[in-house]
């Protein structure tokens, strides 16, 4: 899934003409959030109708040869930007619940559900965290990335709406073969001052029914 309003992942995979066709067919994440999205930037559809099925809003990106397995994407939608403009959390409650219901049902039909999030504390990021079993964090081995990781960990721990905290999994990117940065060693054993006693570092294995954001 590609929740950020700028939907970079979707734009990377599809031409503008193809995307417009998908949007006209209501095959974007906005159809998950609202049954008939309001055109106003400050209103949402509060009708309590069931969300669409995964097959109704997703498109196949890649199908494995000689296998029934495939990789599917729910395209993003700029219309989600309005959720960052609505200040009353109660207004967005039906939107969030509809999203969580969709994820719950999508888990039953998928080996893995991945929710692509940008590093922010937006409404969509909170929705993803509340639905996720794991948080997959790609970081570079530098001090700024570690600071960002610490801030994210604090944000998740302080988020009172999270009844069950998702597990953190760190993926180290761009590790040089030469001039090795000892910053990596700060990640591997876990942060001593963190509320989490340890921080798992990939390689990892996710099982059926799990959701990563």
Tab-separated table of N, CA and C in Angstrom, residues 5-161:
chain	number	residue	atom	x	y	z
A	5	UNK	N	0.424	11.040	0.599
A	5	UNK	CA	-0.279	11.787	-0.453
A	5	UNK	C	0.561	12.043	-1.704
A	6	UNK	N	1.887	12.101	-1.558
A	6	UNK	CA	2.726	12.320	-2.742
A	6	UNK	C	2.883	11.058	-3.578
A	7	UNK	N	2.481	9.902	-3.043
A	7	UNK	CA	2.472	8.578	-3.682
A	7	UNK	C	3.629	8.361	-4.661
A	8	UNK	N	4.863	8.540	-4.177
A	8	UNK	CA	6.045	8.380	-5.027
A	8	UNK	C	6.173	6.968	-5.587
A	9	UNK	N	5.866	5.971	-4.772
A	9	UNK	CA	5.975	4.587	-5.230
A	9	UNK	C	5.051	4.332	-6.416
A	10	UNK	N	3.834	4.822	-6.327
A	10	UNK	CA	2.879	4.646	-7.421
A	10	UNK	C	3.361	5.342	-8.687
A	11	UNK	N	3.880	6.565	-8.535
A	11	UNK	CA	4.364	7.312	-9.693
A	11	UNK	C	5.579	6.644	-10.330
A	12	UNK	N	6.353	5.946	-9.512
A	12	UNK	CA	7.519	5.236	-10.035
A	12	UNK	C	7.101	4.081	-10.943
A	13	UNK	N	5.979	3.464	-10.644
A	13	UNK	CA	5.559	2.252	-11.349
A	13	UNK	C	4.619	2.506	-12.522
A	14	UNK	N	3.876	3.615	-12.483
A	14	UNK	CA	2.842	3.815	-13.500
A	14	UNK	C	2.946	5.183	-14.167
A	15	UNK	N	2.620	5.212	-15.459
A	15	UNK	CA	2.566	6.472	-16.192
A	15	UNK	C	1.345	7.261	-15.727
A	16	UNK	N	1.317	8.534	-16.076
A	16	UNK	CA	0.188	9.366	-15.673
A	16	UNK	C	-1.117	8.861	-16.280
A	17	UNK	N	-1.075	8.446	-17.541
A	17	UNK	CA	-2.294	7.941	-18.189
A	17	UNK	C	-2.810	6.680	-17.496
A	18	UNK	N	-1.893	5.769	-17.166
A	18	UNK	CA	-2.287	4.543	-16.481
A	18	UNK	C	-2.854	4.852	-15.102
A	19	UNK	N	-2.207	5.782	-14.396
A	19	UNK	CA	-2.686	6.126	-13.061
A	19	UNK	C	-4.076	6.757	-13.121
A	20	UNK	N	-4.291	7.646	-14.075
A	20	UNK	CA	-5.603	8.284	-14.196
A	20	UNK	C	-6.686	7.240	-14.462
A	21	UNK	N	-6.345	6.221	-15.229
A	21	UNK	CA	-7.299	5.144	-15.497
A	21	UNK	C	-7.643	4.402	-14.204
A	22	UNK	N	-6.610	4.107	-13.394
A	22	UNK	CA	-6.839	3.427	-12.121
A	22	UNK	C	-7.673	4.289	-11.178
A	23	UNK	N	-7.394	5.578	-11.180
A	23	UNK	CA	-8.133	6.480	-10.298
A	23	UNK	C	-9.599	6.564	-10.708
A	24	UNK	N	-9.852	6.615	-11.998
A	24	UNK	CA	-11.235	6.654	-12.479
A	24	UNK	C	-11.980	5.368	-12.136
A	25	UNK	N	-11.235	4.267	-12.028
A	25	UNK	CA	-11.833	2.984	-11.655
A	25	UNK	C	-11.942	2.828	-10.138
A	26	UNK	N	-11.539	3.875	-9.401
A	26	UNK	CA	-11.560	3.876	-7.933
A	26	UNK	C	-10.654	2.793	-7.355
A	27	UNK	N	-9.527	2.590	-8.022
A	27	UNK	CA	-8.556	1.605	-7.541
A	27	UNK	C	-7.374	2.337	-6.911
A	28	UNK	N	-7.665	3.176	-5.917
A	28	UNK	CA	-6.626	3.843	-5.139
A	28	UNK	C	-6.979	3.720	-3.663
A	29	UNK	N	-6.056	4.114	-2.825
A	29	UNK	CA	-6.248	3.980	-1.383
A	29	UNK	C	-7.383	4.862	-0.861
A	30	UNK	N	-7.723	5.913	-1.606
A	30	UNK	CA	-8.805	6.788	-1.157
A	30	UNK	C	-10.132	6.039	-1.081
A	31	UNK	N	-10.322	5.048	-1.944
A	31	UNK	CA	-11.547	4.244	-1.908
A	31	UNK	C	-11.602	3.351	-0.676
A	32	UNK	N	-10.437	3.088	-0.092
A	32	UNK	CA	-10.390	2.322	1.156
A	32	UNK	C	-10.818	3.197	2.328
A	33	UNK	N	-10.369	4.439	2.315
A	33	UNK	CA	-10.616	5.329	3.438
A	33	UNK	C	-12.071	5.800	3.504
A	34	UNK	N	-12.668	6.069	2.338
A	34	UNK	CA	-14.043	6.571	2.284
A	34	UNK	C	-14.790	5.896	1.138
A	35	UNK	N	-16.060	5.599	1.362
A	35	UNK	CA	-16.858	4.936	0.326
A	35	UNK	C	-17.082	5.850	-0.873
A	36	UNK	N	-17.524	7.062	-0.617
A	36	UNK	CA	-17.677	8.080	-1.655
A	36	UNK	C	-16.987	9.336	-1.143
A	37	UNK	N	-15.695	9.499	-1.436
A	37	UNK	CA	-14.914	10.594	-0.859
A	37	UNK	C	-15.526	11.970	-1.100
A	38	UNK	N	-15.551	12.771	-0.044
A	38	UNK	CA	-16.004	14.152	-0.144
A	38	UNK	C	-15.002	14.960	-0.963
A	39	UNK	N	-15.513	15.864	-1.785
A	39	UNK	CA	-14.619	16.717	-2.567
A	39	UNK	C	-14.031	17.837	-1.721
A	40	UNK	N	-14.699	18.167	-0.611
A	40	UNK	CA	-14.198	19.208	0.278
A	40	UNK	C	-12.942	18.738	1.003
A	41	UNK	N	-12.010	19.666	1.214
A	41	UNK	CA	-10.777	19.342	1.932
A	41	UNK	C	-10.997	19.224	3.431
A	42	UNK	N	-12.175	19.588	3.914
A	42	UNK	CA	-12.404	19.613	5.355
A	42	UNK	C	-13.577	18.728	5.784
A	43	UNK	N	-14.013	17.842	4.893
A	43	UNK	CA	-15.102	16.935	5.221
A	43	UNK	C	-14.741	15.515	4.807
A	44	UNK	N	-15.305	14.546	5.534
A	44	UNK	CA	-15.123	13.142	5.167
A	44	UNK	C	-16.489	12.473	5.116
A	45	UNK	N	-16.562	11.377	4.406
A	45	UNK	CA	-17.795	10.602	4.347
A	45	UNK	C	-17.907	9.756	5.605
A	46	UNK	N	-18.952	9.954	6.364
A	46	UNK	CA	-19.101	9.252	7.640
A	46	UNK	C	-19.969	8.004	7.532
A	47	UNK	N	-20.455	7.699	6.338
A	47	UNK	CA	-21.305	6.513	6.174
A	47	UNK	C	-20.526	5.253	6.534
A	48	UNK	N	-21.134	4.404	7.363
A	48	UNK	CA	-20.447	3.206	7.864
A	48	UNK	C	-20.660	2.019	6.927
A	49	UNK	N	-20.127	2.119	5.729
A	49	UNK	CA	-20.216	1.015	4.767
A	49	UNK	C	-18.920	0.214	4.797
A	50	UNK	N	-18.970	-1.073	4.486
A	50	UNK	CA	-17.754	-1.901	4.508
A	50	UNK	C	-16.738	-1.417	3.475
A	51	UNK	N	-15.453	-1.569	3.759
A	51	UNK	CA	-14.429	-1.194	2.781
A	51	UNK	C	-14.416	-2.181	1.619
A	52	UNK	N	-13.801	-1.822	0.505
A	52	UNK	CA	-13.722	-2.746	-0.635
A	52	UNK	C	-12.803	-3.921	-0.332
A	53	UNK	N	-12.902	-4.949	-1.144
A	53	UNK	CA	-11.995	-6.085	-1.031
A	53	UNK	C	-10.644	-5.713	-1.630
A	54	UNK	N	-9.609	-6.406	-1.192
A	54	UNK	CA	-8.264	-6.150	-1.703
A	54	UNK	C	-8.220	-6.271	-3.225
A	55	UNK	N	-8.874	-7.263	-3.760
A	55	UNK	CA	-8.863	-7.485	-5.209
A	55	UNK	C	-9.545	-6.364	-5.985
A	56	UNK	N	-10.393	-5.602	-5.312
A	56	UNK	CA	-11.143	-4.538	-5.982
A	56	UNK	C	-10.360	-3.241	-6.101
A	57	UNK	N	-9.344	-3.057	-5.272
A	57	UNK	CA	-8.602	-1.789	-5.293
A	57	UNK	C	-7.118	-1.957	-5.607
A	58	UNK	N	-6.641	-3.179	-5.686
A	58	UNK	CA	-5.216	-3.406	-5.935
A	58	UNK	C	-4.974	-3.814	-7.381
A	59	UNK	N	-3.743	-3.631	-7.825
A	59	UNK	CA	-3.337	-4.025	-9.175
A	59	UNK	C	-2.096	-4.906	-9.067
A	60	UNK	N	-1.966	-5.850	-9.969
A	60	UNK	CA	-0.819	-6.755	-9.953
A	60	UNK	C	0.409	-6.055	-10.517
A	61	UNK	N	1.468	-6.016	-9.735
A	61	UNK	CA	2.737	-5.424	-10.164
A	61	UNK	C	3.630	-6.479	-10.792
A	62	UNK	N	3.653	-7.663	-10.185
A	62	UNK	CA	4.496	-8.746	-10.692
A	62	UNK	C	3.905	-10.085	-10.276
A	63	UNK	N	3.924	-11.026	-11.208
A	63	UNK	CA	3.478	-12.381	-10.906
A	63	UNK	C	4.648	-13.338	-11.108
A	64	UNK	N	4.884	-14.198	-10.131
A	64	UNK	CA	5.989	-15.138	-10.211
A	64	UNK	C	5.667	-16.253	-11.194
A	65	UNK	N	6.663	-16.642	-11.976
A	65	UNK	CA	6.464	-17.710	-12.946
A	65	UNK	C	6.201	-19.034	-12.236
A	66	UNK	N	5.301	-19.816	-12.824
A	66	UNK	CA	4.970	-21.146	-12.297
A	66	UNK	C	4.516	-21.083	-10.838
A	67	UNK	N	3.822	-20.012	-10.496
A	67	UNK	CA	3.368	-19.858	-9.114
A	67	UNK	C	2.093	-19.026	-9.094
A	68	UNK	N	1.280	-19.257	-8.082
A	68	UNK	CA	0.064	-18.455	-7.926
A	68	UNK	C	0.365	-17.167	-7.165
A	69	UNK	N	1.583	-17.059	-6.643
A	69	UNK	CA	1.951	-15.882	-5.863
A	69	UNK	C	2.116	-14.662	-6.762
A	70	UNK	N	1.702	-13.518	-6.263
A	70	UNK	CA	1.913	-12.283	-7.004
A	70	UNK	C	2.108	-11.123	-6.038
A	71	UNK	N	2.671	-10.049	-6.579
A	71	UNK	CA	2.903	-8.826	-5.820
A	71	UNK	C	1.876	-7.806	-6.279
A	72	UNK	N	1.099	-7.292	-5.336
A	72	UNK	CA	0.026	-6.364	-5.679
A	72	UNK	C	0.245	-5.028	-4.983
A	73	UNK	N	-0.301	-3.977	-5.575
A	73	UNK	CA	-0.164	-2.629	-5.039
A	73	UNK	C	-1.521	-1.943	-4.989
A	74	UNK	N	-1.783	-1.286	-3.859
A	74	UNK	CA	-2.916	-0.369	-3.779
A	74	UNK	C	-2.355	1.018	-4.061
A	75	UNK	N	-2.637	1.609	-5.223
A	75	UNK	CA	-2.046	2.896	-5.590
A	75	UNK	C	-2.395	4.011	-4.609
A	76	UNK	N	-1.501	4.987	-4.531
A	76	UNK	CA	-1.722	6.133	-3.661
A	76	UNK	C	-2.680	7.137	-4.276
A	77	UNK	N	-2.959	8.199	-3.512
A	77	UNK	CA	-3.911	9.206	-3.987
A	77	UNK	C	-3.636	10.521	-3.267
A	78	UNK	N	-3.482	11.601	-4.035
A	78	UNK	CA	-3.217	12.910	-3.432
A	78	UNK	C	-4.375	13.364	-2.554
A	79	UNK	N	-5.555	12.817	-2.780
A	79	UNK	CA	-6.715	13.209	-1.990
A	79	UNK	C	-6.558	12.972	-0.502
A	80	UNK	N	-5.606	12.115	-0.121
A	80	UNK	CA	-5.395	11.835	1.303
A	80	UNK	C	-4.797	13.019	2.046
A	81	UNK	N	-4.338	14.027	1.311
A	81	UNK	CA	-3.725	15.189	1.959
A	81	UNK	C	-4.727	15.905	2.860
A	82	UNK	N	-6.010	15.756	2.583
A	82	UNK	CA	-7.010	16.472	3.383
A	82	UNK	C	-7.035	16.007	4.832
A	83	UNK	N	-6.590	14.772	5.081
A	83	UNK	CA	-6.614	14.268	6.454
A	83	UNK	C	-5.634	15.017	7.357
A	84	UNK	N	-4.627	15.621	6.762
A	84	UNK	CA	-3.680	16.418	7.553
A	84	UNK	C	-4.210	17.825	7.813
A	85	UNK	N	-5.306	18.194	7.156
A	85	UNK	CA	-5.884	19.528	7.325
A	85	UNK	C	-7.057	19.533	8.297
A	86	UNK	N	-7.581	18.356	8.605
A	86	UNK	CA	-8.724	18.252	9.521
A	86	UNK	C	-8.213	18.126	10.950
A	87	UNK	N	-8.565	19.075	11.799
A	87	UNK	CA	-7.999	19.144	13.144
A	87	UNK	C	-8.741	18.280	14.164
A	88	UNK	N	-10.009	18.037	13.970
A	88	UNK	CA	-10.795	17.282	14.949
A	88	UNK	C	-10.579	15.781	14.743
A	89	UNK	N	-9.925	15.093	15.695
A	89	UNK	CA	-9.675	13.654	15.545
A	89	UNK	C	-10.950	12.830	15.405
A	90	UNK	N	-12.036	13.267	16.051
A	90	UNK	CA	-13.286	12.506	15.990
A	90	UNK	C	-13.847	12.459	14.572
A	91	UNK	N	-13.580	13.503	13.806
A	91	UNK	CA	-14.055	13.535	12.424
A	91	UNK	C	-13.431	12.416	11.607
A	92	UNK	N	-12.187	12.068	11.947
A	92	UNK	CA	-11.450	11.069	11.182
A	92	UNK	C	-11.614	9.646	11.727
A	93	UNK	N	-12.334	9.495	12.825
A	93	UNK	CA	-12.496	8.162	13.419
A	93	UNK	C	-13.087	7.140	12.449
A	94	UNK	N	-14.182	7.447	11.740
A	94	UNK	CA	-14.719	6.444	10.805
A	94	UNK	C	-13.761	6.114	9.668
A	95	UNK	N	-12.943	7.070	9.288
A	95	UNK	CA	-11.956	6.844	8.228
A	95	UNK	C	-10.896	5.857	8.706
A	96	UNK	N	-10.410	6.077	9.922
A	96	UNK	CA	-9.394	5.188	10.490
A	96	UNK	C	-9.936	3.774	10.687
A	97	UNK	N	-11.134	3.664	11.209
A	97	UNK	CA	-11.715	2.342	11.454
A	97	UNK	C	-11.946	1.582	10.155
A	98	UNK	N	-12.330	2.296	9.123
A	98	UNK	CA	-12.533	1.658	7.814
A	98	UNK	C	-11.205	1.126	7.274
A	99	UNK	N	-10.135	1.904	7.444
A	99	UNK	CA	-8.803	1.477	7.015
A	99	UNK	C	-8.362	0.226	7.767
A	100	UNK	N	-8.544	0.221	9.082
A	100	UNK	CA	-8.127	-0.920	9.899
A	100	UNK	C	-8.933	-2.179	9.557
A	101	UNK	N	-10.196	-2.002	9.230
A	101	UNK	CA	-11.013	-3.145	8.810
A	101	UNK	C	-10.496	-3.711	7.496
A	102	UNK	N	-10.129	-2.821	6.580
A	102	UNK	CA	-9.585	-3.276	5.291
A	102	UNK	C	-8.306	-4.079	5.499
A	103	UNK	N	-7.409	-3.580	6.350
A	103	UNK	CA	-6.144	-4.278	6.608
A	103	UNK	C	-6.407	-5.641	7.239
A	104	UNK	N	-7.329	-5.685	8.173
A	104	UNK	CA	-7.659	-6.956	8.829
A	104	UNK	C	-8.130	-7.989	7.816
A	105	UNK	N	-8.960	-7.576	6.878
A	105	UNK	CA	-9.467	-8.493	5.858
A	105	UNK	C	-8.387	-8.832	4.834
A	106	UNK	N	-7.523	-7.860	4.508
A	106	UNK	CA	-6.447	-8.100	3.545
A	106	UNK	C	-5.446	-9.117	4.080
A	107	UNK	N	-5.246	-9.136	5.398
A	107	UNK	CA	-4.331	-10.106	6.014
A	107	UNK	C	-4.780	-11.541	5.771
A	108	UNK	N	-6.075	-11.741	5.690
A	108	UNK	CA	-6.607	-13.091	5.501
A	108	UNK	C	-6.334	-13.621	4.097
A	109	UNK	N	-6.105	-12.709	3.151
A	109	UNK	CA	-5.877	-13.109	1.761
A	109	UNK	C	-4.428	-12.938	1.323
A	110	UNK	N	-3.550	-12.555	2.240
A	110	UNK	CA	-2.172	-12.223	1.860
A	110	UNK	C	-1.174	-12.880	2.801
A	111	UNK	N	0.006	-13.178	2.267
A	111	UNK	CA	1.097	-13.661	3.114
A	111	UNK	C	1.721	-12.509	3.888
A	112	UNK	N	1.756	-11.341	3.259
A	112	UNK	CA	2.357	-10.168	3.882
A	112	UNK	C	1.686	-8.916	3.350
A	113	UNK	N	1.342	-8.004	4.249
A	113	UNK	CA	0.803	-6.700	3.874
A	113	UNK	C	1.835	-5.656	4.264
A	114	UNK	N	2.293	-4.879	3.307
A	114	UNK	CA	3.312	-3.853	3.564
A	114	UNK	C	2.706	-2.477	3.317
A	115	UNK	N	2.807	-1.607	4.319
A	115	UNK	CA	2.259	-0.254	4.229
A	115	UNK	C	3.427	0.722	4.147
A	116	UNK	N	3.625	1.314	2.999
A	116	UNK	CA	4.741	2.232	2.769
A	116	UNK	C	4.428	3.586	3.400
A	117	UNK	N	5.225	4.004	4.374
A	117	UNK	CA	4.971	5.265	5.083
A	117	UNK	C	6.159	6.205	4.960
A	118	UNK	N	5.870	7.499	4.950
A	118	UNK	CA	6.968	8.463	5.026
A	118	UNK	C	7.285	8.734	6.498
A	119	UNK	N	8.486	9.241	6.782
A	119	UNK	CA	8.891	9.455	8.184
A	119	UNK	C	8.249	10.699	8.785
A	120	UNK	N	6.983	10.588	9.144
A	120	UNK	CA	6.275	11.718	9.730
A	120	UNK	C	5.254	11.196	10.735
A	121	UNK	N	4.661	12.114	11.474
A	121	UNK	CA	3.644	11.733	12.461
A	121	UNK	C	2.256	12.073	11.931
A	122	UNK	N	2.029	11.812	10.651
A	122	UNK	CA	0.767	12.158	10.010
A	122	UNK	C	-0.350	11.198	10.419
A	123	UNK	N	-1.558	11.552	10.053
A	123	UNK	CA	-2.717	10.708	10.338
A	123	UNK	C	-2.556	9.333	9.709
A	124	UNK	N	-2.076	9.275	8.466
A	124	UNK	CA	-1.925	7.996	7.783
A	124	UNK	C	-0.833	7.146	8.425
A	125	UNK	N	0.216	7.773	8.932
A	125	UNK	CA	1.262	7.026	9.627
A	125	UNK	C	0.708	6.400	10.903
A	126	UNK	N	-0.101	7.153	11.628
A	126	UNK	CA	-0.724	6.621	12.847
A	126	UNK	C	-1.660	5.465	12.500
A	127	UNK	N	-2.426	5.604	11.431
A	127	UNK	CA	-3.303	4.510	10.989
A	127	UNK	C	-2.486	3.256	10.706
A	128	UNK	N	-1.364	3.435	10.011
A	128	UNK	CA	-0.507	2.298	9.663
A	128	UNK	C	0.065	1.641	10.910
A	129	UNK	N	0.514	2.446	11.870
A	129	UNK	CA	1.092	1.904	13.098
A	129	UNK	C	0.058	1.123	13.902
A	130	UNK	N	-1.166	1.608	13.931
A	130	UNK	CA	-2.209	0.919	14.692
A	130	UNK	C	-2.604	-0.410	14.046
A	131	UNK	N	-2.351	-0.537	12.748
A	131	UNK	CA	-2.698	-1.775	12.048
A	131	UNK	C	-1.523	-2.731	11.936
A	132	UNK	N	-0.319	-2.256	12.218
A	132	UNK	CA	0.892	-3.033	11.948
A	132	UNK	C	1.263	-3.976	13.087
A	133	UNK	N	1.863	-5.100	12.711
A	133	UNK	CA	2.470	-6.000	13.689
A	133	UNK	C	3.964	-5.720	13.817
A	134	UNK	N	4.556	-5.169	12.753
A	134	UNK	CA	5.981	-4.854	12.725
A	134	UNK	C	6.205	-3.488	12.079
A	135	UNK	N	7.287	-2.832	12.463
A	135	UNK	CA	7.735	-1.610	11.804
A	135	UNK	C	9.108	-1.892	11.208
A	136	UNK	N	9.188	-1.868	9.902
A	136	UNK	CA	10.430	-2.147	9.187
A	136	UNK	C	11.105	-0.818	8.871
A	137	UNK	N	12.297	-0.594	9.446
A	137	UNK	CA	12.953	0.706	9.350
A	137	UNK	C	14.275	0.592	8.591
A	138	UNK	N	14.342	1.083	7.354
A	138	UNK	CA	15.627	1.107	6.647
A	138	UNK	C	16.439	2.320	7.096
A	139	UNK	N	17.674	2.092	7.508
A	139	UNK	CA	18.526	3.196	7.964
A	139	UNK	C	19.926	3.048	7.386
A	140	UNK	N	20.581	4.167	7.219
A	140	UNK	CA	21.986	4.164	6.841
A	140	UNK	C	22.809	4.195	8.124
A	141	UNK	N	24.023	3.677	8.086
A	141	UNK	CA	24.856	3.651	9.294
A	141	UNK	C	25.503	5.006	9.565
A	142	UNK	N	24.693	5.983	9.930
A	142	UNK	CA	25.240	7.289	10.296
A	142	UNK	C	24.464	7.819	11.495
A	143	UNK	N	24.988	8.830	12.115
A	143	UNK	CA	24.424	9.319	13.374
A	143	UNK	C	23.056	9.981	13.189
A	144	UNK	N	22.833	10.599	12.029
A	144	UNK	CA	21.535	11.222	11.795
A	144	UNK	C	20.435	10.167	11.675
A	145	UNK	N	20.757	9.039	11.042
A	145	UNK	CA	19.778	7.958	10.924
A	145	UNK	C	19.454	7.374	12.289
A	146	UNK	N	20.468	7.246	13.122
A	146	UNK	CA	20.243	6.714	14.468
A	146	UNK	C	19.373	7.667	15.281
A	147	UNK	N	19.598	8.969	15.117
A	147	UNK	CA	18.757	9.949	15.798
A	147	UNK	C	17.308	9.807	15.340
A	148	UNK	N	17.112	9.655	14.032
A	148	UNK	CA	15.760	9.467	13.514
A	148	UNK	C	15.122	8.200	14.043
A	149	UNK	N	15.928	7.144	14.180
A	149	UNK	CA	15.428	5.877	14.710
A	149	UNK	C	15.003	6.036	16.163
A	150	UNK	N	15.784	6.773	16.922
A	150	UNK	CA	15.439	7.020	18.325
A	150	UNK	C	14.140	7.823	18.437
A	151	UNK	N	13.996	8.841	17.584
A	151	UNK	CA	12.787	9.670	17.619
A	151	UNK	C	11.552	8.858	17.235
A	152	UNK	N	11.707	7.981	16.247
A	152	UNK	CA	10.593	7.127	15.842
A	152	UNK	C	10.204	6.180	16.968
A	153	UNK	N	11.197	5.619	17.632
A	153	UNK	CA	10.931	4.705	18.741
A	153	UNK	C	10.185	5.418	19.864
A	154	UNK	N	10.604	6.643	20.161
A	154	UNK	CA	9.938	7.431	21.200
A	154	UNK	C	8.499	7.742	20.804
A	155	UNK	N	8.314	8.107	19.547
A	155	UNK	CA	6.967	8.425	19.053
A	155	UNK	C	6.034	7.231	19.193
A	156	UNK	N	6.501	6.055	18.800
A	156	UNK	CA	5.675	4.849	18.875
A	156	UNK	C	5.356	4.502	20.325
A	157	UNK	N	6.340	4.612	21.197
A	157	UNK	CA	6.121	4.283	22.608
A	157	UNK	C	5.153	5.245	23.288
A	158	UNK	N	5.159	6.500	22.845
A	158	UNK	CA	4.308	7.509	23.473
A	158	UNK	C	2.922	7.605	22.839
A	159	UNK	N	2.689	6.845	21.776
A	159	UNK	CA	1.404	6.908	21.085
A	159	UNK	C	0.369	6.111	21.882
A	160	UNK	N	-0.495	6.807	22.595
A	160	UNK	CA	-1.414	6.149	23.543
A	160	UNK	C	-2.473	5.301	22.851
A	161	UNK	N	-2.717	5.532	21.569
A	161	UNK	CA	-3.739	4.746	20.871
A	161	UNK	C	-3.246	3.354	20.488
